[in-house]
Amino acid sequence: MNNQFIKQLINNKFTTQSIVLLLSTVLSMIFTIGVNYLLTRILDPVQYGNYSYIINIFILAQTLFNFGYFYTICRLISLIDDRKIIREYYCVGLIIWLLLSIVMCVLLGIYSLTIDDFRDKQILNIFLAILPLGSVYLFTQFNESVLQGDNRINLLSVSRLLPRIIFFLCLLFIYLSKKNINLLFVLIVYFCTYIIVYVYIVRKIRPSFSNLRKNFEKIKDINKVYGFPIYIGSLFAVGTGSFVGIALGLLSEDNITVGFYNIAQQISIPLSMIPNIISTVLYKRYVSTSRINSKILLILLSLCIAIFICILLFAKPFISLVFGEEYLTAIPLLKYMCFGALSYGIADFFNKYLLSKGFGVQLRNVSIIVGIIMLLIAYPLIYYWGCYGAAYIKAVTGIVYIISIVFTYKKSIKFSNAD
């Protein structure tokens, strides 16, 4: 009986894909912790804060400069099983990514030259030097979208885990060799680890240049009614969310508090990652289902609440051991960051379902609501409470997001049943 049950589990594609993605995500989080441990020893608190600040800029750039095309390509790929057409769409996506990367580099370069904050904190030359490599962050979103839509969970797992392993090993070598390394070198190594892995993934998918013009026109037309509305919404929700870390740096004398905020954010990540894993595996299946499975949702909620409690119980000894006593300031932020991450994670679970169903306009509206609330409270909270205010923002907008998305989900079910 037990052997038969185990065989059924192994043969169940959803189960095996969930386990593979879960293991890769857990391992990537472990290596991320290891990376941050080494970074806090290689770099001083100010430089670690500068590192976090620069990465936050590129995370925001992912949202600002995709213009919805990656959502559209993901949607198109999820609707077909023809490998040849998928490879053609992938090729168009690569060309779009290259063009968007040029736009991103030019505009971010102009931004950095016109904002005094970069000069005041002595990071202008560093930022300009690594700007071309930073376009790899834009590719990350393209890669995640395409592999999710194509249900290539194994490749998605590789793309999430392998760069962190390589970066960790590089930092470990630097740390053990006791070399004096500056922030620029660390950032170059960081981006190069992603480039190595993404070159492998592109070779694995083997993009096809067939029907290039035809497919580009198709993607462009569909993007107007599907991808672009989602993009507009993401500017308000995801974009403004990424902006919190940047605003914290802009409103502070130095970027030390950005480092504290980053550590609290890293520790709270499991609460948003678990829902992301399950919804990613289910994405292609969602296309043909009428509603979210209530049992899966209940298991997900129970797991996330258990993780939430564990994080709060073990945060202090963990931060003290891994990052050092000087980073204990991050602890008071955690309960708000964790609550926000939990809310965002569950809301994103519903978001993926609605995304697979093509509810782009509705998701845009939800994102606009969340983004407006965030913009209204961001300046006063960060100005008066610094990194604590940034944590409060995460909690408040998490509540707004989950209420809005569940309401939209229920409306979508009624709409589908009416049809």
Coordinates of C-alpha atoms in Angstrom, one line a residue:
M1 CA 0.0 0.0 0.0
N2 CA 2.7 2.4 1.0
N3 CA 4.9 1.4 -2.0
Q4 CA 2.0 2.0 -4.3
F5 CA 1.3 5.4 -2.8
I6 CA 4.9 6.4 -3.2
K7 CA 4.9 5.2 -6.9
Q8 CA 1.8 7.3 -7.5
L9 CA 3.5 10.3 -6.0
I10 CA 6.6 9.9 -8.2
N11 CA 4.5 9.4 -11.3
N12 CA 2.4 12.5 -10.6
K13 CA 3.8 15.3 -12.6
F14 CA 2.5 18.0 -10.4
T15 CA 4.1 16.4 -7.3
T16 CA 7.5 15.8 -8.8
Q17 CA 7.7 19.2 -10.4
S18 CA 6.6 20.8 -7.1
I19 CA 9.3 18.9 -5.2
V20 CA 12.0 19.8 -7.8
L21 CA 11.1 23.5 -7.7
L22 CA 10.8 23.4 -3.9
L23 CA 14.2 21.8 -3.4
S24 CA 15.9 24.2 -5.8
T25 CA 14.2 27.2 -4.2
V26 CA 15.1 26.0 -0.7
L27 CA 18.7 25.4 -1.8
S28 CA 18.8 28.8 -3.5
M29 CA 17.6 30.5 -0.3
I30 CA 20.3 28.6 1.7
F31 CA 23.0 29.7 -0.8
T32 CA 21.5 33.3 -0.7
I33 CA 22.0 33.3 3.1
G34 CA 25.5 32.0 2.5
V35 CA 26.1 34.8 0.0
N36 CA 24.9 37.5 2.4
Y37 CA 27.0 36.0 5.2
L38 CA 30.1 36.3 3.0
L39 CA 29.1 39.7 1.7
T40 CA 28.7 41.1 5.2
R41 CA 32.3 40.0 5.9
I42 CA 33.9 41.0 2.6
L43 CA 32.1 44.4 2.6
D44 CA 31.6 46.8 5.5
P45 CA 28.0 47.9 6.5
V46 CA 28.1 51.0 4.2
Q47 CA 29.3 49.0 1.2
Y48 CA 26.9 46.2 1.8
G49 CA 24.1 48.8 1.9
N50 CA 25.4 50.3 -1.4
Y51 CA 25.3 46.8 -2.8
S52 CA 21.7 46.3 -1.7
Y53 CA 20.8 49.8 -3.1
I54 CA 22.2 49.1 -6.5
I55 CA 20.5 45.7 -6.7
N56 CA 17.2 47.3 -5.7
I57 CA 17.6 49.7 -8.7
F58 CA 17.9 46.7 -11.1
I59 CA 15.0 44.9 -9.5
L60 CA 12.9 48.0 -10.2
A61 CA 14.2 48.2 -13.7
Q62 CA 12.8 44.6 -14.3
T63 CA 9.4 46.1 -13.9
L64 CA 9.9 49.5 -15.6
F65 CA 11.4 48.3 -18.8
N66 CA 9.6 45.1 -19.8
F67 CA 6.5 46.9 -21.2
G68 CA 4.4 43.8 -20.8
Y69 CA 6.0 41.8 -23.6
F70 CA 7.3 39.0 -21.3
Y71 CA 3.8 38.5 -19.9
T72 CA 2.4 38.2 -23.4
I73 CA 5.0 35.7 -24.5
C74 CA 4.4 33.7 -21.4
R75 CA 0.6 33.6 -22.2
L76 CA 1.1 32.6 -25.8
I77 CA 3.5 29.8 -24.9
S78 CA 1.2 28.4 -22.2
L79 CA -1.6 28.0 -24.8
I80 CA 0.4 25.7 -27.2
D81 CA 2.5 22.5 -27.1
D82 CA 4.2 22.9 -30.5
R83 CA 8.0 23.0 -29.7
K84 CA 8.8 24.7 -33.0
I85 CA 6.4 27.6 -32.4
I86 CA 7.6 27.9 -28.8
R87 CA 11.2 28.2 -30.0
E88 CA 10.1 30.9 -32.5
Y89 CA 8.4 32.9 -29.7
Y90 CA 11.5 32.5 -27.6
C91 CA 13.7 34.0 -30.3
V92 CA 11.4 37.0 -30.7
G93 CA 11.5 37.4 -26.9
L94 CA 15.4 37.5 -27.0
I95 CA 15.3 40.2 -29.6
I96 CA 12.8 42.2 -27.6
W97 CA 14.9 41.8 -24.5
L98 CA 18.0 43.1 -26.3
L99 CA 16.2 46.2 -27.5
L100 CA 14.7 46.8 -24.1
S101 CA 18.1 46.4 -22.5
I102 CA 19.5 49.2 -24.6
V103 CA 16.6 51.5 -23.6
M104 CA 17.1 50.5 -19.9
C105 CA 20.9 51.2 -19.9
V106 CA 20.5 54.6 -21.6
L107 CA 17.7 55.8 -19.3
L108 CA 19.3 54.5 -16.1
G109 CA 22.6 56.1 -17.2
I110 CA 20.9 59.5 -17.6
Y111 CA 19.1 59.0 -14.3
S112 CA 22.3 58.2 -12.4
L113 CA 24.1 61.3 -13.9
T114 CA 21.3 63.7 -12.9
I115 CA 20.7 62.4 -9.3
D116 CA 23.1 63.8 -6.7
D117 CA 22.6 60.8 -4.5
F118 CA 24.9 58.6 -6.6
R119 CA 27.8 61.2 -6.4
D120 CA 27.2 61.9 -2.7
K121 CA 27.5 58.2 -1.8
Q122 CA 30.4 57.7 -4.2
I123 CA 28.7 55.0 -6.2
L124 CA 28.2 56.8 -9.6
N125 CA 31.3 55.3 -11.3
I126 CA 30.5 51.8 -9.9
F127 CA 26.9 52.0 -11.2
L128 CA 27.9 53.2 -14.7
A129 CA 30.6 50.5 -15.0
I130 CA 28.2 47.6 -14.3
L131 CA 25.2 49.1 -16.1
P132 CA 25.5 47.0 -19.2
L133 CA 25.8 43.8 -17.2
G134 CA 22.7 44.8 -15.2
S135 CA 20.5 44.1 -18.2
V136 CA 20.8 40.5 -17.0
Y137 CA 18.1 41.3 -14.5
L138 CA 15.7 42.2 -17.3
F139 CA 16.5 38.8 -18.8
T140 CA 15.7 37.1 -15.5
Q141 CA 12.1 38.2 -15.8
F142 CA 11.9 37.1 -19.4
N143 CA 13.5 33.7 -18.5
E144 CA 11.1 33.2 -15.5
S145 CA 8.0 34.0 -17.6
V146 CA 8.9 31.8 -20.6
L147 CA 10.0 28.8 -18.6
Q148 CA 6.8 29.1 -16.4
G149 CA 4.6 29.3 -19.5
D150 CA 6.3 26.4 -21.1
N151 CA 6.2 24.4 -17.9
R152 CA 10.0 23.8 -18.1
I153 CA 10.3 23.4 -14.3
N154 CA 13.7 21.7 -14.4
L155 CA 15.3 24.5 -16.4
L156 CA 13.5 27.0 -14.2
S157 CA 15.0 25.3 -11.1
V158 CA 18.5 25.4 -12.7
S159 CA 18.1 29.1 -13.5
R160 CA 17.2 29.9 -9.9
L161 CA 19.8 27.8 -8.1
L162 CA 22.9 27.6 -10.2
P163 CA 23.8 31.3 -10.3
R164 CA 23.6 31.5 -6.5
I165 CA 25.9 28.4 -6.1
I166 CA 28.5 29.9 -8.5
F167 CA 28.4 33.3 -6.8
F168 CA 28.6 31.7 -3.4
L169 CA 31.7 29.7 -4.4
C170 CA 33.3 32.8 -5.9
L171 CA 32.7 34.8 -2.7
L172 CA 34.0 31.9 -0.6
F173 CA 37.2 31.8 -2.6
I174 CA 37.6 35.6 -2.1
Y175 CA 36.9 35.4 1.6
L176 CA 39.3 32.5 2.3
S177 CA 42.0 34.0 0.2
K178 CA 41.6 37.2 2.3
K179 CA 41.9 39.4 -0.9
N180 CA 40.9 43.0 -0.6
I181 CA 38.0 43.2 -3.1
N182 CA 35.9 46.3 -3.8
L183 CA 32.2 46.6 -4.5
L184 CA 32.6 46.9 -8.3
F185 CA 34.4 43.6 -8.5
V186 CA 31.7 41.9 -6.4
L187 CA 29.0 43.2 -8.6
I188 CA 30.8 42.1 -11.8
V189 CA 31.2 38.6 -10.4
Y190 CA 27.5 38.6 -9.4
F191 CA 26.1 39.5 -12.8
C192 CA 28.6 37.2 -14.6
T193 CA 27.3 34.2 -12.7
Y194 CA 23.8 34.8 -14.1
I195 CA 25.1 35.3 -17.6
I196 CA 26.9 32.0 -17.6
V197 CA 23.7 30.1 -16.6
Y198 CA 21.5 32.0 -19.0
V199 CA 23.8 31.2 -22.0
Y200 CA 23.4 27.6 -21.1
I201 CA 19.6 27.9 -20.9
V202 CA 19.4 29.7 -24.3
R203 CA 21.5 27.0 -25.9
K204 CA 19.2 24.3 -24.3
I205 CA 16.0 25.9 -25.7
R206 CA 17.6 26.5 -29.2
P207 CA 15.6 29.6 -30.3
S208 CA 14.4 29.5 -33.9
F209 CA 14.5 32.5 -36.3
S210 CA 11.7 31.2 -38.4
N211 CA 8.6 33.5 -39.0
L212 CA 10.4 36.3 -37.1
R213 CA 8.4 39.2 -38.5
K214 CA 5.1 37.4 -38.3
N215 CA 5.6 36.3 -34.7
F216 CA 6.8 39.8 -33.7
E217 CA 3.7 41.4 -35.1
K218 CA 1.5 38.9 -33.3
I219 CA 3.2 39.4 -30.0
K220 CA 3.0 43.2 -30.5
D221 CA -0.7 43.1 -31.2
I222 CA -1.6 40.8 -28.3
N223 CA 0.6 42.8 -26.0
K224 CA -1.7 45.9 -26.5
V225 CA -4.7 44.1 -25.0
Y226 CA -3.0 41.6 -22.6
G227 CA 0.6 42.3 -21.6
F228 CA 0.6 46.1 -21.5
P229 CA -2.4 46.4 -19.2
I230 CA -0.6 44.0 -16.8
Y231 CA 2.6 46.1 -17.2
I232 CA 0.7 49.3 -16.3
G233 CA -0.6 47.6 -13.2
S234 CA 2.8 46.2 -12.2
L235 CA 4.3 49.7 -12.4
F236 CA 2.0 50.6 -9.5
A237 CA 2.3 47.4 -7.5
V238 CA 5.6 45.6 -8.1
G239 CA 7.4 48.8 -9.3
T240 CA 6.4 50.9 -6.3
G241 CA 7.3 47.9 -4.1
S242 CA 10.8 47.9 -5.5
F243 CA 10.9 51.6 -5.1
V244 CA 10.6 51.4 -1.3
G245 CA 14.2 50.1 -1.0
I246 CA 15.4 52.9 -3.3
A247 CA 13.4 55.6 -1.5
L248 CA 14.9 54.4 1.8
G249 CA 18.4 55.0 0.3
L250 CA 17.4 58.4 -1.1
L251 CA 16.0 59.6 2.2
S252 CA 18.9 58.3 4.3
E253 CA 22.3 59.9 4.8
D254 CA 23.9 56.5 3.8
N255 CA 22.7 53.1 2.7
I256 CA 23.3 51.2 6.0
T257 CA 19.5 51.1 6.7
V258 CA 19.0 49.7 3.2
G259 CA 21.2 46.8 4.3
F260 CA 19.1 46.2 7.4
Y261 CA 15.9 46.3 5.3
N262 CA 17.5 43.9 2.7
I263 CA 18.4 41.4 5.4
A264 CA 14.8 41.4 6.8
Q265 CA 13.5 41.1 3.3
Q266 CA 15.8 38.1 2.6
I267 CA 14.7 36.3 5.7
S268 CA 11.0 36.8 4.9
I269 CA 11.3 35.5 1.3
P270 CA 10.2 31.9 2.1
L271 CA 6.7 33.2 2.9
S272 CA 6.3 34.5 -0.7
M273 CA 8.4 31.8 -2.4
I274 CA 6.3 28.8 -1.3
P275 CA 3.1 30.2 -3.0
N276 CA 5.1 31.2 -6.0
I277 CA 6.5 27.6 -6.4
I278 CA 3.1 26.0 -6.3
S279 CA 1.4 28.5 -8.6
T280 CA 4.3 28.3 -11.1
V281 CA 3.9 24.5 -11.3
L282 CA 0.1 24.8 -11.7
Y283 CA 0.2 27.7 -14.2
K284 CA -0.3 25.7 -17.3
R285 CA -3.0 23.6 -15.6
Y286 CA -4.8 26.7 -14.5
V287 CA -5.6 27.5 -18.1
S288 CA -8.1 24.7 -18.2
T289 CA -9.5 24.7 -14.7
S290 CA -12.5 26.6 -13.4
R291 CA -11.2 27.5 -9.9
I292 CA -8.4 27.1 -7.5
N293 CA -8.3 23.8 -5.6
S294 CA -9.4 24.5 -2.0
K295 CA -7.3 21.7 -0.6
I296 CA -4.1 23.0 -2.2
L297 CA -5.0 26.5 -0.8
L298 CA -5.5 25.1 2.7
I299 CA -2.2 23.2 2.7
L300 CA -0.5 26.3 1.4
L301 CA -1.9 28.6 4.1
S302 CA -1.0 26.1 6.8
L303 CA 2.6 25.7 5.5
C304 CA 3.1 29.5 5.3
I305 CA 1.7 30.2 8.8
A306 CA 4.1 27.5 10.2
I307 CA 7.1 29.1 8.4
F308 CA 6.0 32.6 9.7
I309 CA 6.0 31.4 13.3
C310 CA 9.4 29.6 12.8
I311 CA 11.0 32.8 11.4
L312 CA 9.9 34.9 14.3
L313 CA 11.1 32.4 16.9
F314 CA 14.6 31.9 15.4
A315 CA 15.3 35.2 13.8
K316 CA 17.5 36.7 16.5
P317 CA 20.0 33.9 16.9
F318 CA 20.0 33.4 13.2
I319 CA 20.9 37.0 12.3
S320 CA 23.4 37.2 15.2
L321 CA 25.1 34.0 13.9
V322 CA 25.0 34.6 10.2
F323 CA 25.3 38.4 9.8
G324 CA 26.7 39.5 13.1
E325 CA 25.6 41.6 16.1
E326 CA 25.8 44.9 14.1
Y327 CA 22.8 43.7 11.9
L328 CA 20.4 42.9 14.8
T329 CA 18.6 46.2 14.0
A330 CA 16.8 44.1 11.3
I331 CA 15.0 42.1 13.9
P332 CA 12.2 44.6 14.8
L333 CA 11.4 44.9 11.1
L334 CA 10.8 41.2 10.6
K335 CA 7.3 40.8 12.0
Y336 CA 6.0 43.4 9.6
M337 CA 8.1 42.2 6.7
C338 CA 7.0 38.6 7.3
F339 CA 3.3 39.6 7.5
G340 CA 3.7 41.5 4.3
A341 CA 5.5 38.7 2.6
L342 CA 2.9 36.2 3.7
S343 CA 0.1 38.5 2.3
Y344 CA 1.9 39.1 -0.9
G345 CA 2.7 35.4 -1.4
I346 CA -0.9 34.3 -1.0
A347 CA -2.2 37.1 -3.2
D348 CA 0.4 36.2 -5.9
F349 CA -1.0 32.7 -5.8
F350 CA -4.4 34.0 -6.8
N351 CA -2.7 36.5 -9.2
K352 CA -1.1 33.6 -11.2
Y353 CA -4.5 31.9 -11.6
L354 CA -6.0 35.1 -13.0
L355 CA -3.0 35.7 -15.2
S356 CA -3.4 32.3 -16.7
K357 CA -7.0 33.1 -17.5
G358 CA -6.1 36.3 -19.3
F359 CA -7.6 38.7 -16.8
G360 CA -5.0 41.3 -17.6
V361 CA -7.1 44.4 -17.2
Q362 CA -8.5 43.2 -13.8
L363 CA -5.0 42.5 -12.5
R364 CA -3.9 46.0 -13.7
N365 CA -6.7 47.5 -11.6
V366 CA -5.7 45.6 -8.5
S367 CA -2.1 46.7 -9.0
I368 CA -3.0 50.3 -9.4
I369 CA -5.0 50.2 -6.1
V370 CA -2.0 48.7 -4.3
G371 CA 0.5 51.1 -5.9
I372 CA -1.5 54.2 -5.1
I373 CA -1.8 53.2 -1.5
M374 CA 1.9 52.6 -1.4
L375 CA 2.8 55.9 -3.0
L376 CA 0.5 57.8 -0.5
I377 CA 2.1 56.3 2.6
A378 CA 5.7 55.8 1.4
Y379 CA 7.2 59.2 1.9
P380 CA 5.8 60.0 5.4
L381 CA 6.5 56.5 6.8
I382 CA 10.1 56.3 5.4
Y383 CA 10.9 60.0 6.2
Y384 CA 9.8 59.7 9.9
W385 CA 10.6 56.0 10.6
G386 CA 13.3 55.0 8.1
C387 CA 13.7 51.3 7.6
Y388 CA 10.9 50.7 10.2
G389 CA 8.6 52.8 8.0
A390 CA 9.6 50.7 4.9
A391 CA 8.6 47.6 6.9
Y392 CA 5.2 49.1 7.8
I393 CA 4.6 49.8 4.1
K394 CA 5.1 46.1 3.3
A395 CA 2.5 45.1 5.9
V396 CA -0.1 47.7 4.9
T397 CA 0.1 47.1 1.2
G398 CA 0.1 43.4 1.7
I399 CA -3.4 43.6 3.4
V400 CA -4.7 45.9 0.5
Y401 CA -3.3 43.5 -2.1
I402 CA -4.8 40.3 -0.7
I403 CA -8.2 41.8 -0.1
S404 CA -8.3 43.3 -3.7
I405 CA -7.0 40.1 -5.4
V406 CA -9.4 37.7 -3.6
F407 CA -12.3 40.1 -4.4
T408 CA -11.2 40.0 -8.1
Y409 CA -10.9 36.2 -8.0
K410 CA -14.4 35.7 -6.7
K411 CA -15.8 38.1 -9.4
S412 CA -13.8 36.1 -12.1
I413 CA -15.4 32.8 -10.9
K414 CA -18.9 34.3 -11.1
F415 CA -18.1 35.7 -14.6
S416 CA -16.8 32.2 -15.7
N417 CA -19.9 30.4 -14.3
A418 CA -22.2 32.9 -16.0
D419 CA -20.6 32.1 -19.4

